[in-house]
Coordinates of C-alpha atoms in Angstrom, one line a residue:
Chain A
M1 CA 0.0 -0.1 -0.1
K2 CA 1.4 3.4 -0.9
L3 CA 1.5 5.9 1.7
L4 CA 0.8 9.5 1.2
E5 CA 3.5 12.1 1.4
Y6 CA 2.7 13.3 4.9
E7 CA 2.4 9.9 6.2
A8 CA 5.7 9.0 4.7
K9 CA 7.3 12.2 6.1
E10 CA 6.2 11.5 9.7
I11 CA 7.8 8.0 9.4
L12 CA 11.1 9.7 8.0
K13 CA 10.8 12.3 11.0
D14 CA 10.6 9.7 13.4
A15 CA 13.5 7.8 12.1
G16 CA 15.8 11.1 12.4
V17 CA 15.7 12.2 8.9
P18 CA 15.0 16.2 8.8
V19 CA 11.8 17.2 7.0
P20 CA 10.6 20.7 6.4
K21 CA 8.4 22.0 9.0
G22 CA 4.8 21.4 8.1
I23 CA 1.1 20.9 9.1
L24 CA -1.7 18.8 7.6
I25 CA -5.1 20.3 6.9
R26 CA -8.0 18.5 6.1
A27 CA -11.3 19.7 4.4
G28 CA -13.2 21.8 6.9
D29 CA -10.3 22.4 9.3
D30 CA -9.8 26.0 10.2
A31 CA -6.3 26.2 8.8
G32 CA -5.3 29.9 8.7
A33 CA -3.6 30.3 12.1
G34 CA -1.6 27.2 12.4
A35 CA -0.7 27.3 8.7
A36 CA 0.5 30.8 9.1
Q37 CA 2.8 29.7 11.9
I38 CA 4.9 27.5 9.5
G39 CA 6.5 30.3 8.0
E40 CA 6.0 33.5 5.7
L41 CA 6.5 31.5 2.7
V42 CA 4.9 28.4 2.2
V43 CA 4.2 25.4 -0.3
V44 CA 0.6 23.8 -0.1
K45 CA 0.6 20.4 -1.5
A46 CA -2.5 18.1 -2.3
Q47 CA -2.1 14.9 -0.5
I48 CA -3.4 12.4 -3.0
D49 CA -1.7 9.3 -4.6
V50 CA -1.2 10.7 -8.0
G51 CA 2.1 10.9 -10.0
G52 CA 2.9 14.3 -11.7
R53 CA 0.8 16.2 -9.2
G54 CA 2.9 19.4 -9.3
K55 CA 2.3 19.8 -13.0
A56 CA -1.4 19.0 -12.7
G57 CA -1.8 21.9 -10.3
G58 CA -1.4 20.1 -7.0
I59 CA 1.3 22.0 -5.6
L60 CA 0.7 25.6 -5.0
M61 CA 3.0 28.3 -3.6
A62 CA 1.4 30.8 -0.9
D63 CA 2.3 33.2 1.9
S64 CA 1.2 33.6 5.5
A65 CA -1.6 35.9 4.2
T66 CA -3.0 33.7 1.5
V67 CA -2.5 30.3 2.9
Q68 CA -6.0 29.8 4.0
E69 CA -7.3 30.9 0.6
V70 CA -5.0 28.7 -1.4
A71 CA -5.5 25.7 1.0
D72 CA -9.1 25.9 0.6
R73 CA -9.0 26.2 -3.1
L74 CA -7.1 23.0 -3.3
L75 CA -9.3 21.2 -0.9
G76 CA -12.4 21.8 -2.9
S77 CA -10.7 20.6 -6.0
R78 CA -9.9 17.4 -8.1
I79 CA -6.4 16.6 -9.3
K80 CA -6.4 14.4 -12.3
D81 CA -9.8 13.4 -11.3
V82 CA -8.8 12.5 -7.6
P83 CA -10.6 14.6 -5.1
V84 CA -8.2 16.3 -2.6
H85 CA -9.2 15.6 1.1
A86 CA -6.0 17.1 2.8
V87 CA -3.2 19.3 2.1
L88 CA 0.3 19.5 3.5
V89 CA 1.4 23.3 4.2
E90 CA 5.1 23.4 4.5
E91 CA 7.8 26.1 4.8
R92 CA 9.5 27.0 1.7
I93 CA 13.1 26.0 1.9
S94 CA 16.1 27.5 -0.1
I95 CA 17.3 24.5 -2.2
E96 CA 21.1 24.3 -3.0
H97 CA 21.3 20.9 -4.8
E98 CA 18.9 18.0 -5.2
Y99 CA 19.6 14.5 -4.9
Y100 CA 17.8 11.2 -5.3
L101 CA 17.9 8.3 -2.9
S102 CA 15.7 5.1 -2.7
I103 CA 15.7 1.7 -1.3
S104 CA 13.8 -1.0 -3.2
I105 CA 14.0 -4.8 -3.5
D106 CA 16.4 -6.2 -6.1
R107 CA 14.6 -9.5 -7.2
S108 CA 17.7 -10.9 -9.0
S109 CA 19.8 -11.0 -5.8
G110 CA 16.9 -11.2 -3.4
S111 CA 18.1 -8.1 -1.5
P112 CA 17.7 -4.5 -0.8
L113 CA 19.1 -2.3 -3.4
I114 CA 20.0 1.4 -2.7
L115 CA 20.1 3.8 -5.6
F116 CA 21.7 7.3 -5.3
T117 CA 22.3 10.0 -7.7
S118 CA 23.3 13.7 -7.6
S119 CA 20.9 14.2 -10.5
G120 CA 17.8 14.4 -8.3
G121 CA 14.5 16.0 -8.4
V122 CA 13.2 14.3 -11.7
E123 CA 11.8 10.9 -12.3
I124 CA 14.8 8.2 -11.8
E125 CA 13.6 6.4 -15.0
E126 CA 14.5 9.6 -16.9
V127 CA 18.0 9.8 -15.3
A128 CA 18.4 5.9 -16.1
R129 CA 17.6 6.7 -19.8
T130 CA 19.7 10.0 -20.2
N131 CA 22.5 9.3 -17.9
P132 CA 22.8 5.9 -16.5
D133 CA 26.4 6.2 -15.2
A134 CA 25.1 9.0 -12.7
I135 CA 23.1 6.5 -10.7
R136 CA 25.2 4.3 -8.1
R137 CA 23.8 1.1 -7.0
A138 CA 24.6 -0.9 -4.0
V139 CA 22.9 -4.3 -3.1
I140 CA 23.0 -4.8 0.7
H141 CA 23.0 -8.3 2.4
P142 CA 19.5 -8.7 3.8
L143 CA 20.7 -9.8 7.2
L144 CA 22.7 -6.6 7.7
T145 CA 21.3 -4.1 10.1
D146 CA 23.2 -1.3 9.0
V147 CA 24.7 0.0 5.7
P148 CA 28.2 -0.4 5.8
G149 CA 30.4 2.9 5.8
Y150 CA 32.3 1.8 2.7
T151 CA 29.1 1.3 1.0
I152 CA 27.8 4.8 1.9
R153 CA 31.1 6.5 0.7
Y154 CA 30.6 4.5 -2.5
L155 CA 27.2 5.8 -3.0
L156 CA 27.8 9.4 -2.2
D157 CA 30.7 9.6 -4.7
G158 CA 31.7 13.0 -3.7
A159 CA 28.3 14.4 -2.6
P160 CA 28.3 16.1 0.7
R161 CA 29.2 13.7 3.6
E162 CA 26.1 15.0 5.6
L163 CA 24.0 12.9 3.4
G164 CA 25.6 9.8 4.6
P165 CA 23.6 9.4 7.7
V166 CA 20.3 9.9 6.0
I167 CA 21.1 6.8 3.8
N168 CA 21.4 4.6 6.9
K169 CA 18.3 6.0 8.5
L170 CA 16.5 5.2 5.3
Y171 CA 17.5 1.9 5.4
H172 CA 16.3 1.3 8.8
V173 CA 13.0 2.8 7.8
F174 CA 12.8 0.3 4.8
R175 CA 13.5 -2.7 7.2
S176 CA 11.5 -1.9 10.0
R177 CA 8.4 -0.7 8.0
D178 CA 8.4 -3.7 5.8
A179 CA 8.7 -1.4 2.9
L180 CA 9.0 -2.6 -0.9
L181 CA 10.1 1.0 -1.6
A182 CA 11.5 3.8 0.5
E183 CA 12.4 6.9 -1.4
I184 CA 13.6 10.5 -0.8
N185 CA 13.2 12.5 -4.2
P186 CA 14.4 15.1 -3.8
L187 CA 16.8 14.9 -1.0
V188 CA 18.1 18.4 -0.7
T189 CA 20.9 20.4 0.7
T190 CA 19.9 24.0 2.0
P191 CA 21.8 26.7 4.0
S192 CA 20.4 25.2 7.2
G193 CA 21.1 21.4 6.4
V194 CA 19.8 18.5 4.7
Y195 CA 16.1 17.8 4.2
A196 CA 13.7 15.3 2.6
A197 CA 11.7 17.6 0.5
D198 CA 9.4 14.5 -0.7
G199 CA 9.0 11.1 0.4
K200 CA 7.6 7.9 -0.8
I201 CA 7.0 4.9 1.1
I202 CA 5.2 1.6 -0.3
I203 CA 4.4 -1.0 2.5
D204 CA 4.2 -4.7 1.6
D205 CA 0.6 -6.0 1.5
N206 CA 1.5 -8.9 3.3
A207 CA 2.8 -6.9 6.3
L208 CA 0.0 -4.6 6.6
A209 CA -1.2 -6.4 9.8
R210 CA 1.8 -6.3 11.7
Q211 CA 2.5 -2.7 10.6
G212 CA -0.7 -1.9 12.3
I213 CA -2.6 -1.1 9.0
S214 CA -6.1 -2.4 9.1
E215 CA -7.3 -1.5 5.5
N216 CA -5.5 -1.3 2.1
R217 CA -6.5 2.1 0.7
D218 CA -5.2 1.1 -2.8
L219 CA -8.2 -1.0 -3.6
T220 CA -11.4 0.3 -5.4
D221 CA -14.6 -0.5 -3.6
R222 CA -15.4 -3.6 -5.8
E223 CA -11.8 -4.8 -5.3
R224 CA -12.1 -4.4 -1.5
K225 CA -15.4 -6.5 -1.5
A226 CA -13.5 -9.1 -3.6
E227 CA -10.8 -9.3 -1.0
E228 CA -13.2 -9.8 1.8
F229 CA -14.3 -13.0 -0.2
G230 CA -10.6 -13.9 -0.5
F231 CA -10.4 -13.2 -4.3
S232 CA -7.6 -11.5 -6.2
F233 CA -9.3 -9.1 -8.3
V234 CA -8.4 -6.4 -10.7
E235 CA -10.8 -4.3 -12.8
L236 CA -10.2 -3.8 -16.6
D237 CA -12.6 -2.2 -19.0
G238 CA -13.9 -4.8 -21.4
S239 CA -17.1 -6.7 -21.6
I240 CA -15.9 -10.4 -20.8
G241 CA -15.8 -11.4 -17.3
V242 CA -13.2 -13.8 -16.2
I243 CA -13.0 -16.2 -13.3
G244 CA -10.1 -18.5 -13.0
N245 CA -8.3 -20.2 -10.1
G246 CA -4.5 -19.5 -9.8
A247 CA -3.0 -16.2 -10.7
G248 CA -1.0 -17.5 -13.6
L249 CA -3.9 -19.4 -15.4
T250 CA -6.4 -16.5 -14.7
M251 CA -3.8 -14.1 -16.2
A252 CA -3.2 -16.4 -19.2
T253 CA -7.1 -16.6 -19.8
V254 CA -7.4 -12.8 -19.7
D255 CA -4.5 -12.6 -22.1
L256 CA -6.0 -15.2 -24.4
I257 CA -9.0 -13.1 -24.7
T258 CA -7.0 -10.3 -26.0
V259 CA -5.1 -12.6 -28.4
L260 CA -8.5 -13.8 -29.8
G261 CA -9.8 -10.3 -30.4
G262 CA -12.1 -9.9 -27.1
K263 CA -11.9 -7.5 -24.3
P264 CA -11.5 -8.6 -20.6
A265 CA -13.6 -6.8 -17.9
N266 CA -11.5 -8.0 -15.2
F267 CA -9.0 -10.5 -13.6
L268 CA -10.4 -12.7 -10.8
D269 CA -8.7 -15.5 -9.1
V270 CA -10.9 -17.4 -6.7
G271 CA -7.8 -19.1 -5.1
G272 CA -7.3 -22.7 -4.4
G273 CA -10.0 -24.9 -3.1
A274 CA -12.9 -22.7 -3.9
D275 CA -16.2 -23.9 -2.8
R276 CA -19.7 -23.4 -3.7
V277 CA -20.3 -20.3 -1.9
R278 CA -17.0 -18.7 -3.0
V279 CA -17.8 -19.4 -6.6
A280 CA -21.4 -18.2 -6.3
H281 CA -20.0 -14.9 -4.9
A282 CA -17.5 -14.6 -7.5
V283 CA -19.9 -15.1 -10.4
Q284 CA -22.4 -12.4 -8.6
L285 CA -19.7 -10.1 -8.3
L286 CA -18.9 -10.2 -12.0
G287 CA -22.7 -10.1 -12.9
S288 CA -23.0 -7.1 -11.0
M289 CA -20.5 -5.2 -13.1
P290 CA -22.0 -2.9 -15.7
G291 CA -20.8 -3.7 -19.2
V292 CA -20.1 -7.4 -18.4
S293 CA -22.1 -9.2 -21.2
V294 CA -20.7 -12.8 -20.8
I295 CA -18.7 -14.7 -18.2
I296 CA -16.1 -17.3 -18.7
V297 CA -15.2 -19.6 -15.8
N298 CA -11.9 -21.5 -16.4
L299 CA -11.1 -23.8 -13.5
L300 CA -8.6 -26.5 -13.3
G301 CA -9.1 -28.4 -10.2
G302 CA -6.7 -30.0 -8.0
I303 CA -7.8 -29.3 -4.5
T304 CA -10.8 -27.3 -6.2
R305 CA -13.7 -29.7 -6.8
C306 CA -15.6 -29.3 -10.0
D307 CA -19.0 -30.2 -8.5
E308 CA -18.7 -27.6 -5.8
V309 CA -17.8 -25.1 -8.6
A310 CA -20.9 -26.2 -10.8
A311 CA -23.2 -25.8 -7.8
G312 CA -21.9 -22.2 -7.2
I313 CA -22.3 -21.3 -10.8
I314 CA -25.9 -22.4 -10.7
D315 CA -26.6 -20.9 -7.1
A316 CA -25.3 -17.3 -8.7
G317 CA -27.9 -17.6 -11.2
V318 CA -26.8 -14.3 -13.1
S319 CA -28.5 -13.0 -16.2
Q320 CA -25.4 -12.9 -18.4
Q321 CA -24.4 -16.1 -20.2
V322 CA -21.7 -18.1 -18.3
I323 CA -19.6 -20.3 -20.4
V324 CA -17.7 -22.9 -18.4
R325 CA -14.4 -24.9 -18.6
L326 CA -13.8 -27.5 -15.8
A327 CA -11.0 -30.0 -15.7
G328 CA -9.9 -32.2 -12.6
T329 CA -11.3 -33.5 -9.6
N330 CA -15.0 -34.7 -9.8
E331 CA -15.2 -33.4 -13.4
E332 CA -17.9 -35.7 -14.5
Q333 CA -20.3 -34.7 -11.7
G334 CA -19.7 -31.0 -12.4
R335 CA -20.5 -31.6 -16.1
E336 CA -23.6 -33.4 -15.5
M337 CA -24.9 -30.9 -13.0
L338 CA -24.2 -27.8 -15.5
N339 CA -25.6 -29.8 -18.6
K340 CA -28.9 -30.3 -16.7
H341 CA -29.2 -26.6 -16.1
G342 CA -28.4 -25.7 -19.8
Y343 CA -24.9 -24.2 -19.2
R344 CA -22.5 -24.1 -22.1
M345 CA -19.4 -26.4 -21.4
L346 CA -16.3 -26.4 -23.4
D347 CA -13.4 -29.0 -23.0
T348 CA -10.3 -26.7 -23.5
M349 CA -9.4 -23.2 -22.3
E350 CA -9.1 -22.2 -25.8
E351 CA -12.4 -23.3 -27.0
A352 CA -14.1 -21.6 -23.9
V353 CA -12.3 -18.2 -24.4
S354 CA -13.2 -18.4 -28.3
A355 CA -16.7 -18.9 -27.4
A356 CA -16.9 -16.2 -25.0
V357 CA -15.3 -13.6 -27.5
E358 CA -18.1 -14.6 -30.0
V359 CA -20.7 -14.1 -27.7
A360 CA -19.4 -10.7 -26.6
Chain B
M1 CA 15.4 -36.2 -11.5
I2 CA 16.6 -32.9 -9.7
Y3 CA 16.6 -32.0 -6.1
A4 CA 15.0 -35.0 -4.7
D5 CA 14.2 -38.6 -5.7
K6 CA 12.5 -41.9 -4.4
N7 CA 15.1 -42.1 -1.5
T8 CA 14.5 -38.4 -0.3
R9 CA 13.1 -38.7 3.3
V10 CA 10.6 -35.6 4.0
I11 CA 9.2 -33.8 6.8
V12 CA 6.2 -31.6 6.6
Q13 CA 6.4 -28.4 8.7
G14 CA 2.8 -27.2 9.7
A15 CA 1.8 -30.9 9.7
T16 CA -1.4 -30.7 11.7
G17 CA -3.2 -28.2 9.9
N18 CA -5.9 -29.0 7.1
Q19 CA -3.4 -28.4 4.5
G20 CA -0.6 -30.1 6.0
S21 CA -2.4 -33.4 6.9
F22 CA -4.3 -33.5 3.7
H23 CA -1.1 -33.2 1.7
I24 CA 0.9 -35.5 3.8
G25 CA -1.7 -38.1 2.7
R26 CA -1.4 -37.4 -0.9
M27 CA 2.3 -37.1 -1.1
N28 CA 2.5 -40.3 0.7
Q29 CA -0.1 -42.0 -1.6
Y30 CA 2.2 -41.1 -4.5
A31 CA 5.3 -42.2 -2.6
Q32 CA 3.5 -45.6 -2.2
S33 CA 2.6 -45.9 -6.0
V34 CA 6.3 -45.4 -6.9
G35 CA 7.8 -47.2 -4.1
G36 CA 9.5 -44.1 -2.5
C37 CA 10.3 -43.0 1.1
G38 CA 7.9 -40.0 1.1
V39 CA 6.8 -38.0 4.3
V40 CA 8.0 -39.7 7.4
A41 CA 7.4 -37.2 10.1
G42 CA 5.8 -33.9 10.7
V43 CA 6.5 -30.8 12.9
T44 CA 4.0 -28.5 14.7
P45 CA 5.2 -26.7 17.7
G46 CA 3.3 -27.6 20.6
K47 CA 1.9 -30.7 19.0
G48 CA 4.7 -33.1 19.5
G49 CA 3.4 -36.6 20.2
Q50 CA 0.4 -36.5 18.1
E51 CA 0.1 -38.1 14.6
S52 CA -1.0 -36.5 11.3
A53 CA -2.2 -38.5 8.4
G54 CA -0.2 -41.4 9.8
V55 CA 3.1 -39.8 10.5
P56 CA 4.3 -38.8 13.8
V57 CA 4.5 -35.1 14.7
Y58 CA 7.3 -33.5 16.6
N59 CA 7.7 -30.1 18.3
S60 CA 10.9 -28.9 16.2
V61 CA 12.5 -29.8 13.1
Q62 CA 15.6 -30.6 15.2
E63 CA 13.5 -33.4 17.0
A64 CA 12.1 -34.6 13.7
V65 CA 15.6 -34.8 12.2
D66 CA 17.1 -36.6 15.2
A67 CA 14.6 -39.3 15.1
H68 CA 14.2 -40.0 11.3
D69 CA 17.3 -39.0 9.3
V70 CA 15.6 -36.7 7.0
S71 CA 16.9 -34.3 4.4
A72 CA 14.2 -32.3 3.1
S73 CA 11.0 -30.3 4.3
V74 CA 7.7 -29.3 2.7
M75 CA 6.4 -26.2 4.4
F76 CA 2.7 -25.4 5.1
V77 CA 3.0 -22.9 8.0
P78 CA 1.1 -19.7 7.9
G79 CA 2.8 -16.7 6.3
V80 CA 3.8 -14.5 9.3
A81 CA 5.7 -17.6 10.7
A82 CA 7.1 -19.0 7.7
G83 CA 10.4 -17.1 7.3
D84 CA 11.2 -18.3 10.9
S85 CA 10.4 -21.9 9.7
I86 CA 12.6 -21.8 6.8
M87 CA 15.6 -20.7 9.0
E88 CA 14.7 -23.4 11.5
A89 CA 14.8 -26.1 8.9
A90 CA 18.3 -24.8 7.6
D91 CA 19.6 -24.8 11.2
A92 CA 18.6 -28.4 11.7
G93 CA 20.9 -29.3 8.6
L94 CA 18.1 -29.9 5.9
E95 CA 19.3 -29.5 2.4
L96 CA 16.1 -28.7 0.9
V97 CA 12.9 -26.6 2.0
V98 CA 9.8 -26.6 -0.5
A99 CA 7.9 -23.7 1.1
I100 CA 4.2 -23.8 -0.2
T101 CA 3.1 -20.9 2.0
E102 CA 1.9 -17.6 0.5
H103 CA 1.5 -14.1 1.9
I104 CA 4.9 -14.2 3.5
P105 CA 6.2 -10.6 4.2
V106 CA 8.8 -10.2 1.6
H107 CA 11.4 -8.8 4.1
D108 CA 10.9 -12.2 5.9
V109 CA 11.7 -14.1 2.7
M110 CA 14.9 -12.1 2.0
K111 CA 16.3 -12.8 5.4
A112 CA 15.3 -16.5 5.3
C113 CA 16.5 -17.3 2.0
S114 CA 19.9 -15.5 2.5
Y115 CA 20.2 -17.2 5.9
A116 CA 19.5 -20.7 4.4
A117 CA 22.0 -19.9 1.7
M118 CA 24.7 -19.5 4.2
R119 CA 23.4 -23.0 5.8
D120 CA 23.8 -24.6 2.3
C121 CA 20.1 -25.2 2.4
T122 CA 18.2 -24.8 -1.0
V123 CA 14.7 -23.1 -0.8
I124 CA 12.1 -23.7 -3.5
G125 CA 9.3 -21.1 -3.3
P126 CA 7.7 -19.7 -1.2
N127 CA 4.1 -19.3 -2.7
C128 CA 4.8 -22.4 -5.0
P129 CA 3.1 -25.6 -5.6
G130 CA 6.2 -27.5 -5.1
L131 CA 8.3 -30.2 -7.0
L132 CA 7.0 -33.3 -8.8
C133 CA 9.5 -35.7 -10.4
P134 CA 7.2 -38.3 -12.2
G135 CA 7.8 -41.8 -11.1
E136 CA 10.0 -40.6 -8.3
I137 CA 8.5 -38.0 -5.7
S138 CA 5.9 -35.4 -5.1
M139 CA 7.0 -32.7 -2.8
G140 CA 4.1 -30.1 -2.6
I141 CA 0.5 -29.9 -4.0
M142 CA 0.6 -30.7 -7.6
P143 CA -2.2 -33.0 -9.0
S144 CA 0.0 -36.1 -9.8
H145 CA -2.5 -37.7 -12.0
L146 CA -1.8 -35.4 -14.8
Y147 CA 2.0 -36.0 -14.9
T148 CA 3.8 -38.8 -17.1
R149 CA 7.6 -39.5 -17.0
G150 CA 9.6 -38.1 -20.1
P151 CA 12.2 -35.7 -21.5
V152 CA 10.9 -32.3 -20.6
G153 CA 11.5 -30.2 -17.6
V154 CA 9.0 -27.5 -16.6
I155 CA 9.8 -24.4 -14.4
S156 CA 6.9 -22.1 -13.4
R157 CA 6.0 -19.2 -11.3
S158 CA 2.2 -20.1 -11.2
G159 CA 0.6 -23.4 -9.9
T160 CA -2.5 -23.7 -12.0
L161 CA -0.5 -22.6 -15.2
T162 CA 1.9 -25.4 -14.7
Y163 CA -0.9 -28.0 -14.2
E164 CA -2.5 -26.7 -17.5
V165 CA 0.6 -27.0 -19.3
V166 CA 1.4 -30.4 -17.9
H167 CA -2.0 -31.6 -18.7
E168 CA -1.4 -30.3 -22.5
L169 CA 2.0 -32.0 -22.7
T170 CA 0.7 -35.4 -21.4
R171 CA -2.3 -35.2 -23.8
A172 CA 0.3 -34.5 -26.6
G173 CA 2.4 -37.6 -25.4
I174 CA 5.3 -35.5 -24.2
G175 CA 6.5 -36.6 -20.6
Q176 CA 8.1 -34.6 -17.9
S177 CA 11.5 -35.1 -16.3
S178 CA 10.7 -32.8 -13.4
V179 CA 8.4 -30.0 -12.9
V180 CA 9.3 -27.3 -10.4
G181 CA 7.1 -24.4 -9.2
I182 CA 9.6 -21.5 -8.2
G183 CA 6.7 -19.3 -6.8
G184 CA 5.0 -16.1 -7.6
D185 CA 6.8 -13.8 -5.0
P186 CA 9.0 -11.0 -5.8
V187 CA 11.7 -12.6 -3.8
I188 CA 12.2 -16.5 -4.2
G189 CA 14.8 -19.2 -3.3
Q190 CA 15.4 -20.9 -6.5
T191 CA 15.2 -18.7 -9.8
F192 CA 14.8 -19.8 -13.2
A193 CA 18.5 -19.7 -13.8
D194 CA 19.1 -22.0 -10.5
V195 CA 16.5 -24.4 -11.8
L196 CA 17.9 -24.5 -15.4
E197 CA 21.4 -25.3 -14.1
Q198 CA 19.8 -28.3 -12.3
F199 CA 18.1 -29.5 -15.5
S200 CA 21.2 -29.1 -17.6
E201 CA 23.1 -31.5 -15.3
D202 CA 20.1 -34.0 -15.4
S203 CA 20.8 -36.6 -18.3
Q204 CA 17.1 -37.4 -18.6
T205 CA 16.0 -33.8 -19.6
K206 CA 16.3 -32.5 -23.1
A207 CA 14.3 -29.6 -23.2
V208 CA 12.7 -27.0 -20.8
V209 CA 9.4 -25.0 -20.6
L210 CA 9.5 -21.9 -18.7
L211 CA 6.4 -20.4 -17.6
G212 CA 6.8 -16.7 -16.5
E213 CA 4.5 -13.9 -15.8
L214 CA 5.0 -10.0 -15.7
G215 CA 7.1 -8.4 -13.0
G216 CA 11.0 -8.6 -12.6
N217 CA 13.1 -10.0 -15.1
L218 CA 14.2 -13.6 -13.8
E219 CA 12.9 -15.3 -17.0
E220 CA 15.3 -13.4 -19.3
E221 CA 18.2 -14.1 -16.9
G222 CA 17.4 -17.7 -16.9
A223 CA 16.8 -18.1 -20.6
R224 CA 19.9 -16.2 -21.5
M225 CA 22.2 -18.7 -19.9
A226 CA 20.1 -22.0 -20.7
D227 CA 22.4 -24.8 -22.1
L228 CA 19.1 -26.7 -23.0
P229 CA 16.5 -25.7 -25.7
V230 CA 13.8 -23.6 -23.8
V231 CA 10.4 -22.6 -24.8
V232 CA 8.9 -19.6 -22.9
F233 CA 5.4 -18.4 -22.0
I234 CA 4.8 -15.3 -20.3
A235 CA 1.5 -14.7 -18.7
G236 CA 0.2 -11.0 -18.0
T237 CA 0.4 -9.1 -21.4
T238 CA -2.7 -7.4 -20.8
A239 CA -2.1 -6.5 -17.2
P240 CA -2.4 -2.7 -16.3
P241 CA 0.7 -1.1 -14.7
E242 CA 0.8 -0.8 -10.9
K243 CA -1.8 -3.5 -10.4
R244 CA -0.9 -6.6 -8.6
M245 CA -2.3 -9.7 -10.7
G246 CA -2.8 -12.1 -7.8
H247 CA 0.8 -12.8 -7.3
A248 CA 2.8 -10.5 -5.0
G249 CA 5.4 -10.6 -7.8
A250 CA 3.3 -10.1 -10.6
I251 CA 3.4 -6.4 -10.9
V252 CA 4.8 -3.9 -13.2
S253 CA 6.5 -1.1 -11.1
G254 CA 8.8 1.7 -12.1
G255 CA 8.3 0.6 -15.7
E256 CA 10.1 -2.8 -14.9
G257 CA 8.7 -6.1 -15.6
D258 CA 6.0 -5.4 -18.3
A259 CA 5.3 -8.7 -20.1
N260 CA 5.2 -7.5 -23.6
S261 CA 8.7 -6.0 -23.3
K262 CA 9.9 -9.2 -21.6
I263 CA 8.7 -11.2 -24.7
K264 CA 10.3 -8.6 -27.1
R265 CA 13.4 -9.0 -25.3
L266 CA 13.4 -13.0 -25.2
K267 CA 12.5 -12.9 -28.8
S268 CA 15.3 -10.8 -29.7
L269 CA 17.6 -13.2 -28.0
G270 CA 16.4 -16.0 -30.4
I271 CA 14.2 -17.7 -27.8
P272 CA 10.9 -19.1 -28.9
V273 CA 8.1 -17.5 -27.1
A274 CA 4.6 -19.1 -27.2
S275 CA 1.8 -16.6 -27.5
R276 CA -0.9 -19.1 -26.4
L277 CA -0.6 -22.2 -24.0
S278 CA -1.6 -24.3 -26.9
E279 CA 1.4 -23.7 -28.9
I280 CA 3.7 -25.2 -26.3
P281 CA 3.5 -28.7 -27.1
G282 CA 4.0 -28.1 -30.8
L283 CA 7.3 -26.1 -30.1
I284 CA 8.6 -28.6 -27.6
K285 CA 7.9 -31.5 -30.2
E286 CA 10.3 -29.8 -32.3
M287 CA 13.0 -30.0 -29.7
V288 CA 12.8 -33.5 -28.2

């Protein structure tokens, strides 16, 4: 789950990384007095999970006299169609130089990866494309609790030494917060010291509970409902509803629809051992999606029993046509039940997907 | 065969849960049908002295090792405890851990896998269906009735996708040497490259199917160094960016791991990539 800027900055501050003085203002707050305390010159930043919010008008300059009015204006607006519920009012700092620092997971080595560059303030992908040699990379052994001094010296490569402690503090944040990404961009030097001018932290969804986070905000309402049932669900924008078991097979089903010229409406993995009730929920969830004209169920039973799946499909009783491909445990019973109720059964995944594409 | 064979003596960690006891039964049914050793003991802290699916249960891996001279483990413990369990198995001297568990925090996986590596313990998974060498051994949850013995190795990030392809191969008369699910998490023990290295030393394997998906670039790393002929399939060509497609590792982030660009790079290396699953048996037939 992605944290918002102010949440990331609170974590950085707790870890000892200096952040600009700031105050969070929510819609309806009487902001003026508090915000004016921050400083004569301030920045007002929309707290939304949207890339490029600055260019889209989500970051505005203000002073102590105008801060209330500017904050109110942002709070009533939508940036890239996302409503702004809170803004961060921060002191304006005088930046001397901008750096980029991030820690993520290097899949090849299965280890934390630190990236640092003196060309900060822009997208790291941009630097990687135009000036890859400017990025210093260091893989840290996962059992190390601190970044070694020689690694920090290597990463800094002549950048001010006062940035060194920030690298280690961010590494502690990365580890202790179960982060997939901990990023400071830009990390800035100013006449009064080093600051994290912006911060981004993504928490591992598998560790939300032990991080004390009860709800994953990144999900849409329908995705959240699907999660309650234990499904993996992603909304796409086509007309063919897809239910599969196992992430890979479900993805391959979605892909095959596209290869054969159709448009998938979603990705829904019911998970292993799905029973009658879960299957019924899944079919009904897709049946309730506007724009879904046909549903394909592609299940390969191992632990999953085909007769349970068939019962679930029949229970769901949705108005759209449901095309089914079932293979595995108790396949015959499942087929018999569906045949009796007039459902269309096909033998292979490819036949089932072709049929769904034709109907849609 | 690779990693394990008939003579491998196995324990199950998380032996008394629903999953654990059910799959001890299935694995031992398979062991019996091929004359193998199978699962000889289980481990569940606090449940020592009980039985699960006919095997004795111990409180710790060390106790089970002391009593049964085992060398490998299949793990079904819950996500938050799984990192710990991998390290416990490595500390007790096991050579191989097959971690079926999903939803393990990735920081735990990083620590546990690097710890196991220091103890010379090989980790397959986590979040995987395990390992099946037809005629030899089943370690995990794969539906064994779909499998037949033959010359083709299969390596996959996804369970059901593996079964689908094995089913297709078997129907086309192409048997498998070993089938290894390496798991759908962002950090895994054995990678495509690691398993390919094992296959290249296995005299029975003549060609390998790599079943990959969006996210990361482990498929390319593996295919690049393969000594054997390989056919690749990559799932997730229609996945939108920044969305997790079921697996924790199946996500395009920071522009890395997009399935279509992955396919393009593999093809530019001269590696055959199937655009549909149904093409795989045909492509493999040309190679074996």
